[in-house]
mmCIF file with all atom_site columns, C-alpha atoms in Angstrom:
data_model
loop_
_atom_site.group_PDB
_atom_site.id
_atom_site.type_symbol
_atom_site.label_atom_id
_atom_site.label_alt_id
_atom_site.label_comp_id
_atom_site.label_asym_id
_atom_site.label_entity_id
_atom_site.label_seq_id
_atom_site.pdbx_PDB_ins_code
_atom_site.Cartn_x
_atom_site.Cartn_y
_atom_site.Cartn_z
_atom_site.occupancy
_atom_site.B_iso_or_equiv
_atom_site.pdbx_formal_charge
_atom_site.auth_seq_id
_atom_site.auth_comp_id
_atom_site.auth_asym_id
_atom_site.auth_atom_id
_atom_site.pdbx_PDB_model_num
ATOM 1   C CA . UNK A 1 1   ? -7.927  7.587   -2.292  1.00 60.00 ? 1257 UNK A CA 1
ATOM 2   C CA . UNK A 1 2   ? -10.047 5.700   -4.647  1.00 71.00 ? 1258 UNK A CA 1
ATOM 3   C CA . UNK A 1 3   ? -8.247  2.040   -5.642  1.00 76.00 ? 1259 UNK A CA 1
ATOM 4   C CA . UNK A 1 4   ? -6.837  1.932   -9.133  1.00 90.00 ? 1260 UNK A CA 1
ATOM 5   C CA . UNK A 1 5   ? -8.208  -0.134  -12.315 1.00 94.00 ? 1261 UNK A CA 1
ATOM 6   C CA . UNK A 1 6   ? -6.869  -3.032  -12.985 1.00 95.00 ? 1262 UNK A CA 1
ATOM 7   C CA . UNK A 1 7   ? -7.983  -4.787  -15.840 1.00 94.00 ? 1263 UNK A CA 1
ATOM 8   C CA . UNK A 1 8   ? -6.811  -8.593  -16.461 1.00 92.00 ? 1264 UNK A CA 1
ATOM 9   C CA . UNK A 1 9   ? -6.736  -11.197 -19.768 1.00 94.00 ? 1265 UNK A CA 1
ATOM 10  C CA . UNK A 1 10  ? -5.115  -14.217 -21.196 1.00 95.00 ? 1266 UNK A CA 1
ATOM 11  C CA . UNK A 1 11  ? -2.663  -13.855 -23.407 1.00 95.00 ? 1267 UNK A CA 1
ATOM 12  C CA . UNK A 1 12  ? -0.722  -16.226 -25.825 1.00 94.00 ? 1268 UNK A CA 1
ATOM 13  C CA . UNK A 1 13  ? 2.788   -14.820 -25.359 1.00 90.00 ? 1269 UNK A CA 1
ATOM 14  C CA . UNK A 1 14  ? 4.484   -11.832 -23.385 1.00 90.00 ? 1270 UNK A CA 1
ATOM 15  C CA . UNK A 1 15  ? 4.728   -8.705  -25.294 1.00 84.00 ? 1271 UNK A CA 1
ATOM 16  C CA . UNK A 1 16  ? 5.458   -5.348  -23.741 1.00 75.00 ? 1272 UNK A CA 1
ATOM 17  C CA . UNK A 1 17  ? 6.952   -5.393  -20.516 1.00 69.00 ? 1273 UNK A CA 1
ATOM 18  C CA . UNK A 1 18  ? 6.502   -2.035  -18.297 1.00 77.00 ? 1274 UNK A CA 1
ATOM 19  C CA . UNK A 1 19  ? 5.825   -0.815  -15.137 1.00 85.00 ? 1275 UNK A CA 1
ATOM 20  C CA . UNK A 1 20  ? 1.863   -0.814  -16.101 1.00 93.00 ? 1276 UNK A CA 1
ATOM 21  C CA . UNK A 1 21  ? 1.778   -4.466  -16.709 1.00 95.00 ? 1277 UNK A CA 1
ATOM 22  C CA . UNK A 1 22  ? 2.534   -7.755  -15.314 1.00 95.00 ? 1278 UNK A CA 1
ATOM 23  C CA . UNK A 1 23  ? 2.611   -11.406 -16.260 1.00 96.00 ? 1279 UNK A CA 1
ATOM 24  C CA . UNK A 1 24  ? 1.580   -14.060 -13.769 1.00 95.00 ? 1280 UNK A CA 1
ATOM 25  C CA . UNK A 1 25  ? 0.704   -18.294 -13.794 1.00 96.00 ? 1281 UNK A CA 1
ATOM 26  C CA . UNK A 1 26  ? -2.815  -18.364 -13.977 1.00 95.00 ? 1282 UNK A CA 1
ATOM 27  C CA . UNK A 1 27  ? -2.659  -21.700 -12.746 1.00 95.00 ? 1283 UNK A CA 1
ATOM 28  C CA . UNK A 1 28  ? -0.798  -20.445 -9.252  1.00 94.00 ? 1284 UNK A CA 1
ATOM 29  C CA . UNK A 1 29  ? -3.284  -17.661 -8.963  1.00 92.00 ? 1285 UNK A CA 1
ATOM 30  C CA . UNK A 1 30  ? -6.423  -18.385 -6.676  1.00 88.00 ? 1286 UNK A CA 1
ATOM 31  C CA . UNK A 1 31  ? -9.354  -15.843 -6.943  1.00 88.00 ? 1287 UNK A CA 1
ATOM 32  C CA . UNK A 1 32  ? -11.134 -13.592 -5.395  1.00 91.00 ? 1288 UNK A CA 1
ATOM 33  C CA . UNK A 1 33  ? -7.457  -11.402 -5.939  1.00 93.00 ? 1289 UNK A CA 1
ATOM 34  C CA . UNK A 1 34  ? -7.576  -8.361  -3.700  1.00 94.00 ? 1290 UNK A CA 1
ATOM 35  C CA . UNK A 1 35  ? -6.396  -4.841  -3.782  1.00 95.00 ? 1291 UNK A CA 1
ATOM 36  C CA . UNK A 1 36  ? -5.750  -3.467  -0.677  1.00 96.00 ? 1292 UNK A CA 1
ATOM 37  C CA . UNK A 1 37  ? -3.359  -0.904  0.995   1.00 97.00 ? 1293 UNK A CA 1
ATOM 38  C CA . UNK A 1 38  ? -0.199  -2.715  3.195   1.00 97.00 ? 1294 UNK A CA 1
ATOM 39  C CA . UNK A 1 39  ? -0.346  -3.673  6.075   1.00 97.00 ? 1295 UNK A CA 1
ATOM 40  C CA . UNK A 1 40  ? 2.057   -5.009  9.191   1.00 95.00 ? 1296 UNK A CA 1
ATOM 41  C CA . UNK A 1 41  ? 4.452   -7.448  8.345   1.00 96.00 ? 1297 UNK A CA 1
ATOM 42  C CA . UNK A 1 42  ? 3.873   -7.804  4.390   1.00 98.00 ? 1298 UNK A CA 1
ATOM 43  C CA . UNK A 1 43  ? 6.298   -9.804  2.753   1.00 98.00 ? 1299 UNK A CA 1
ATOM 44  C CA . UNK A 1 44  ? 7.655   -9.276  -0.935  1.00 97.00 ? 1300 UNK A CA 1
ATOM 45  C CA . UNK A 1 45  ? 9.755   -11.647 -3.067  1.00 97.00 ? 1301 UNK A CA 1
ATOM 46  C CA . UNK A 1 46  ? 10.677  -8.678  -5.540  1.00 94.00 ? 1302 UNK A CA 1
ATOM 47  C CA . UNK A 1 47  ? 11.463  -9.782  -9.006  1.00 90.00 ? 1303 UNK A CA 1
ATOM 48  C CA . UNK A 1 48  ? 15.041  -9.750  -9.643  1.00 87.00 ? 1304 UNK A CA 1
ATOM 49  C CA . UNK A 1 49  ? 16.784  -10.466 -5.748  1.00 88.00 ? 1305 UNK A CA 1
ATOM 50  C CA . UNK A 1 50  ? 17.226  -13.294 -4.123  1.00 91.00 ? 1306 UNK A CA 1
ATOM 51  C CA . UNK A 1 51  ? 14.997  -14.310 -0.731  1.00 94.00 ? 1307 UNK A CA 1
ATOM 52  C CA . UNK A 1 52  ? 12.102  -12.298 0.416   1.00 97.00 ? 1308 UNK A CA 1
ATOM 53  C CA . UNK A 1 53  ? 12.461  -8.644  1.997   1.00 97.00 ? 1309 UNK A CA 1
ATOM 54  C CA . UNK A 1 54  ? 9.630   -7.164  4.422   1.00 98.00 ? 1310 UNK A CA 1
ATOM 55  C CA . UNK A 1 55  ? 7.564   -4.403  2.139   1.00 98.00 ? 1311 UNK A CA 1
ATOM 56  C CA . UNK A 1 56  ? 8.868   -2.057  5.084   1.00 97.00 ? 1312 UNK A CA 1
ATOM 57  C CA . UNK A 1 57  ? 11.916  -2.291  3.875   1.00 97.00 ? 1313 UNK A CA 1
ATOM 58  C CA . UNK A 1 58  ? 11.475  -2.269  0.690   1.00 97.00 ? 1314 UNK A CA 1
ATOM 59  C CA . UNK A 1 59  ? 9.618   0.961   0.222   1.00 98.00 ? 1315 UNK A CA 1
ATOM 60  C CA . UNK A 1 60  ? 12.266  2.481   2.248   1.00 97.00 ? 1316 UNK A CA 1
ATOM 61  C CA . UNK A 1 61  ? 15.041  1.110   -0.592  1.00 96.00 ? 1317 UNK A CA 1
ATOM 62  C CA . UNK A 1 62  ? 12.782  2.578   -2.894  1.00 96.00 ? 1318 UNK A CA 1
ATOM 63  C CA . UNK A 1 63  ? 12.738  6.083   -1.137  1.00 98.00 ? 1319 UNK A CA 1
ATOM 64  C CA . UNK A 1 64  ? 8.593   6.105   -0.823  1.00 98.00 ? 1320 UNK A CA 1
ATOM 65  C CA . UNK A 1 65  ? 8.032   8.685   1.477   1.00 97.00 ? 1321 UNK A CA 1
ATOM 66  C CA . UNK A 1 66  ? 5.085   7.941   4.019   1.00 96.00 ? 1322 UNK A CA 1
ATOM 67  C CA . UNK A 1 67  ? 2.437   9.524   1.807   1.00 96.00 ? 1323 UNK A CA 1
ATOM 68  C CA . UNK A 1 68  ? 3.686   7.144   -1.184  1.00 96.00 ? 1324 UNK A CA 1
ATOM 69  C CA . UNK A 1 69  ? 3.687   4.346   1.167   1.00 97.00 ? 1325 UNK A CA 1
ATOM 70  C CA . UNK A 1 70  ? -0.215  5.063   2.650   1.00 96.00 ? 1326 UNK A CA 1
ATOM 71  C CA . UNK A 1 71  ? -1.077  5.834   -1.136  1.00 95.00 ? 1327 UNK A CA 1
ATOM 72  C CA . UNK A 1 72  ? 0.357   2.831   -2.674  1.00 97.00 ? 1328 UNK A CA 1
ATOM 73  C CA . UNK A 1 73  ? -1.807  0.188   -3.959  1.00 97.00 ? 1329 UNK A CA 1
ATOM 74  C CA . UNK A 1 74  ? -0.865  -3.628  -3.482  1.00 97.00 ? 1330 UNK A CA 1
ATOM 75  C CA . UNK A 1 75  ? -2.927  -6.468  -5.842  1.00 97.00 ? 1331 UNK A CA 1
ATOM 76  C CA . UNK A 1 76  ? -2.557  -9.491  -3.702  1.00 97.00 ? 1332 UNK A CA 1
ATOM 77  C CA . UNK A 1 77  ? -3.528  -13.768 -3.638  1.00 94.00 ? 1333 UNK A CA 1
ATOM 78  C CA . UNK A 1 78  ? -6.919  -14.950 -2.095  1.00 91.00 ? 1334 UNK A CA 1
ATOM 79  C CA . UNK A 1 79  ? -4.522  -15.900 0.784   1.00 92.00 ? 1335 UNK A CA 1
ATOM 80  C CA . UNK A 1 80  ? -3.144  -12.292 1.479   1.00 93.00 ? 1336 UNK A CA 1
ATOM 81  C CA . UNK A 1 81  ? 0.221   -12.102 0.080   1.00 96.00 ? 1337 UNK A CA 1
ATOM 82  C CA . UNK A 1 82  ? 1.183   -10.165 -2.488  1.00 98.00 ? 1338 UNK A CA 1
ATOM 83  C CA . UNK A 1 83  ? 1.443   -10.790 -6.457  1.00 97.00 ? 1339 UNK A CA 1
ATOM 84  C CA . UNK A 1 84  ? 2.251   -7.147  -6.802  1.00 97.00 ? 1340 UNK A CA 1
ATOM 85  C CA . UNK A 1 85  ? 3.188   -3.396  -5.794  1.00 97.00 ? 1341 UNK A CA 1
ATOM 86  C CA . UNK A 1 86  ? 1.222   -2.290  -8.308  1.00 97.00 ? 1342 UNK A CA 1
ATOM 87  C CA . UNK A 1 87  ? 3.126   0.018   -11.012 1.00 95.00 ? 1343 UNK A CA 1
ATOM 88  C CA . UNK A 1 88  ? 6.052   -0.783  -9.058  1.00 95.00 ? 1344 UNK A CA 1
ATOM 89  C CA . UNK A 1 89  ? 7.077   -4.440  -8.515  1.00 95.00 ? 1345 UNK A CA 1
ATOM 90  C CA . UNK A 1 90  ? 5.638   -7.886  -9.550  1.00 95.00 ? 1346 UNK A CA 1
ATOM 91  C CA . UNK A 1 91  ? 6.318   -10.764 -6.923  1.00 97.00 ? 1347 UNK A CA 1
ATOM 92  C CA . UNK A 1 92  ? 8.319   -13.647 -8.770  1.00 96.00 ? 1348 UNK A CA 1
ATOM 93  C CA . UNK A 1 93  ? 6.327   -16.217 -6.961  1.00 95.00 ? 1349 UNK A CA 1
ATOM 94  C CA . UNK A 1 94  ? 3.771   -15.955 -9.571  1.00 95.00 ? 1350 UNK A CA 1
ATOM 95  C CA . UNK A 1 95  ? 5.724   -14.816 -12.588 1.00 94.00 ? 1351 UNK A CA 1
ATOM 96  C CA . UNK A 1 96  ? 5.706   -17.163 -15.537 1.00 94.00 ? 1352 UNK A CA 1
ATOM 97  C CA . UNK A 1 97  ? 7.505   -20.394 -16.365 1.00 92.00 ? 1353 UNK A CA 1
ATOM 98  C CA . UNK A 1 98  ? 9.152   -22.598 -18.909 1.00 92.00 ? 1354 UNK A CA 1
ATOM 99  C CA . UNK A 1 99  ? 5.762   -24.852 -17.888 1.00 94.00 ? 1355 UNK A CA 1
ATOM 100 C CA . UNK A 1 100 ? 2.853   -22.262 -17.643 1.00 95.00 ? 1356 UNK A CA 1
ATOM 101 C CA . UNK A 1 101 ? 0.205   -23.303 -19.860 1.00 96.00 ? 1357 UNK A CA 1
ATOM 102 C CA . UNK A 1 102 ? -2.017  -20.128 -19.221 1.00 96.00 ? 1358 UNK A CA 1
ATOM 103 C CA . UNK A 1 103 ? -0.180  -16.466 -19.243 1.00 96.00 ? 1359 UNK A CA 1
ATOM 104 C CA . UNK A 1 104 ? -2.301  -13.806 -17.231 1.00 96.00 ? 1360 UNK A CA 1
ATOM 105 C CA . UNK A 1 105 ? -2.092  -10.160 -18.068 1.00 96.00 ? 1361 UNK A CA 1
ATOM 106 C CA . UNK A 1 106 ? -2.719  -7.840  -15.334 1.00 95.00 ? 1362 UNK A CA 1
ATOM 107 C CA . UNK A 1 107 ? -2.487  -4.480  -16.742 1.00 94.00 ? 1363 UNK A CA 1
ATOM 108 C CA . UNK A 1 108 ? -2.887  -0.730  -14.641 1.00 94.00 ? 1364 UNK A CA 1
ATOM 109 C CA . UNK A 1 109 ? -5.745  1.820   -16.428 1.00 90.00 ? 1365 UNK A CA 1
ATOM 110 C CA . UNK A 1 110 ? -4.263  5.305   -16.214 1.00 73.00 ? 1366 UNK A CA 1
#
């Protein structure tokens, strides 16, 4: 399957929030970012629970079947771990703070 569009962008303030769009530090981000399918042993530190979870597991709390799983895209750091399941969930390792000076849009193209 061909890999999605992503399309990113400073921004002043968060607006809409959605499944189609996340907001990350652009400060804790390190580029090249890469999109790439999953791979053994991925590690997620979903937005909204505390601790990590294996991306295993979580696909299987989120009923993917193994299609979804081979299908779905994940947008990750320089270093290999993931910023986000894209469409699906943002890691809050790189989600905003009370001290981020630059906000980074990442946004899905349908």
């Amino acid at each position: 399957s061909k890999p999605v569009s992503l399309e990113w962008f400073t921004v002043d303030a968060v607006s809409s929030e959605g499944s189609h769009r996340i907001y990350i530090d652009q400060d804790l981000v390190e580029f090249p970012l890469i999109l790439r399918k999953r791979k053994t042993g991925d590690t997620l530190y979903p937005t909204g629970m505390k601790g990590s979870k294996k991306l295993q597991k979580f696909y299987k709390d989120q009923k993917f079947s193994t299609l979804m799983k081979n299908e779905q895209w994940l947008l990750c750091h320089a270093d290999g771990s993931i910023i986000w399941v894209v469409g699906v969930r943002q890691d809050r390792r790189w989600m905003i703070q009370q001290t981020t000076k630059q906000i980074l849009c990442v946004q899905l193209n349908s």
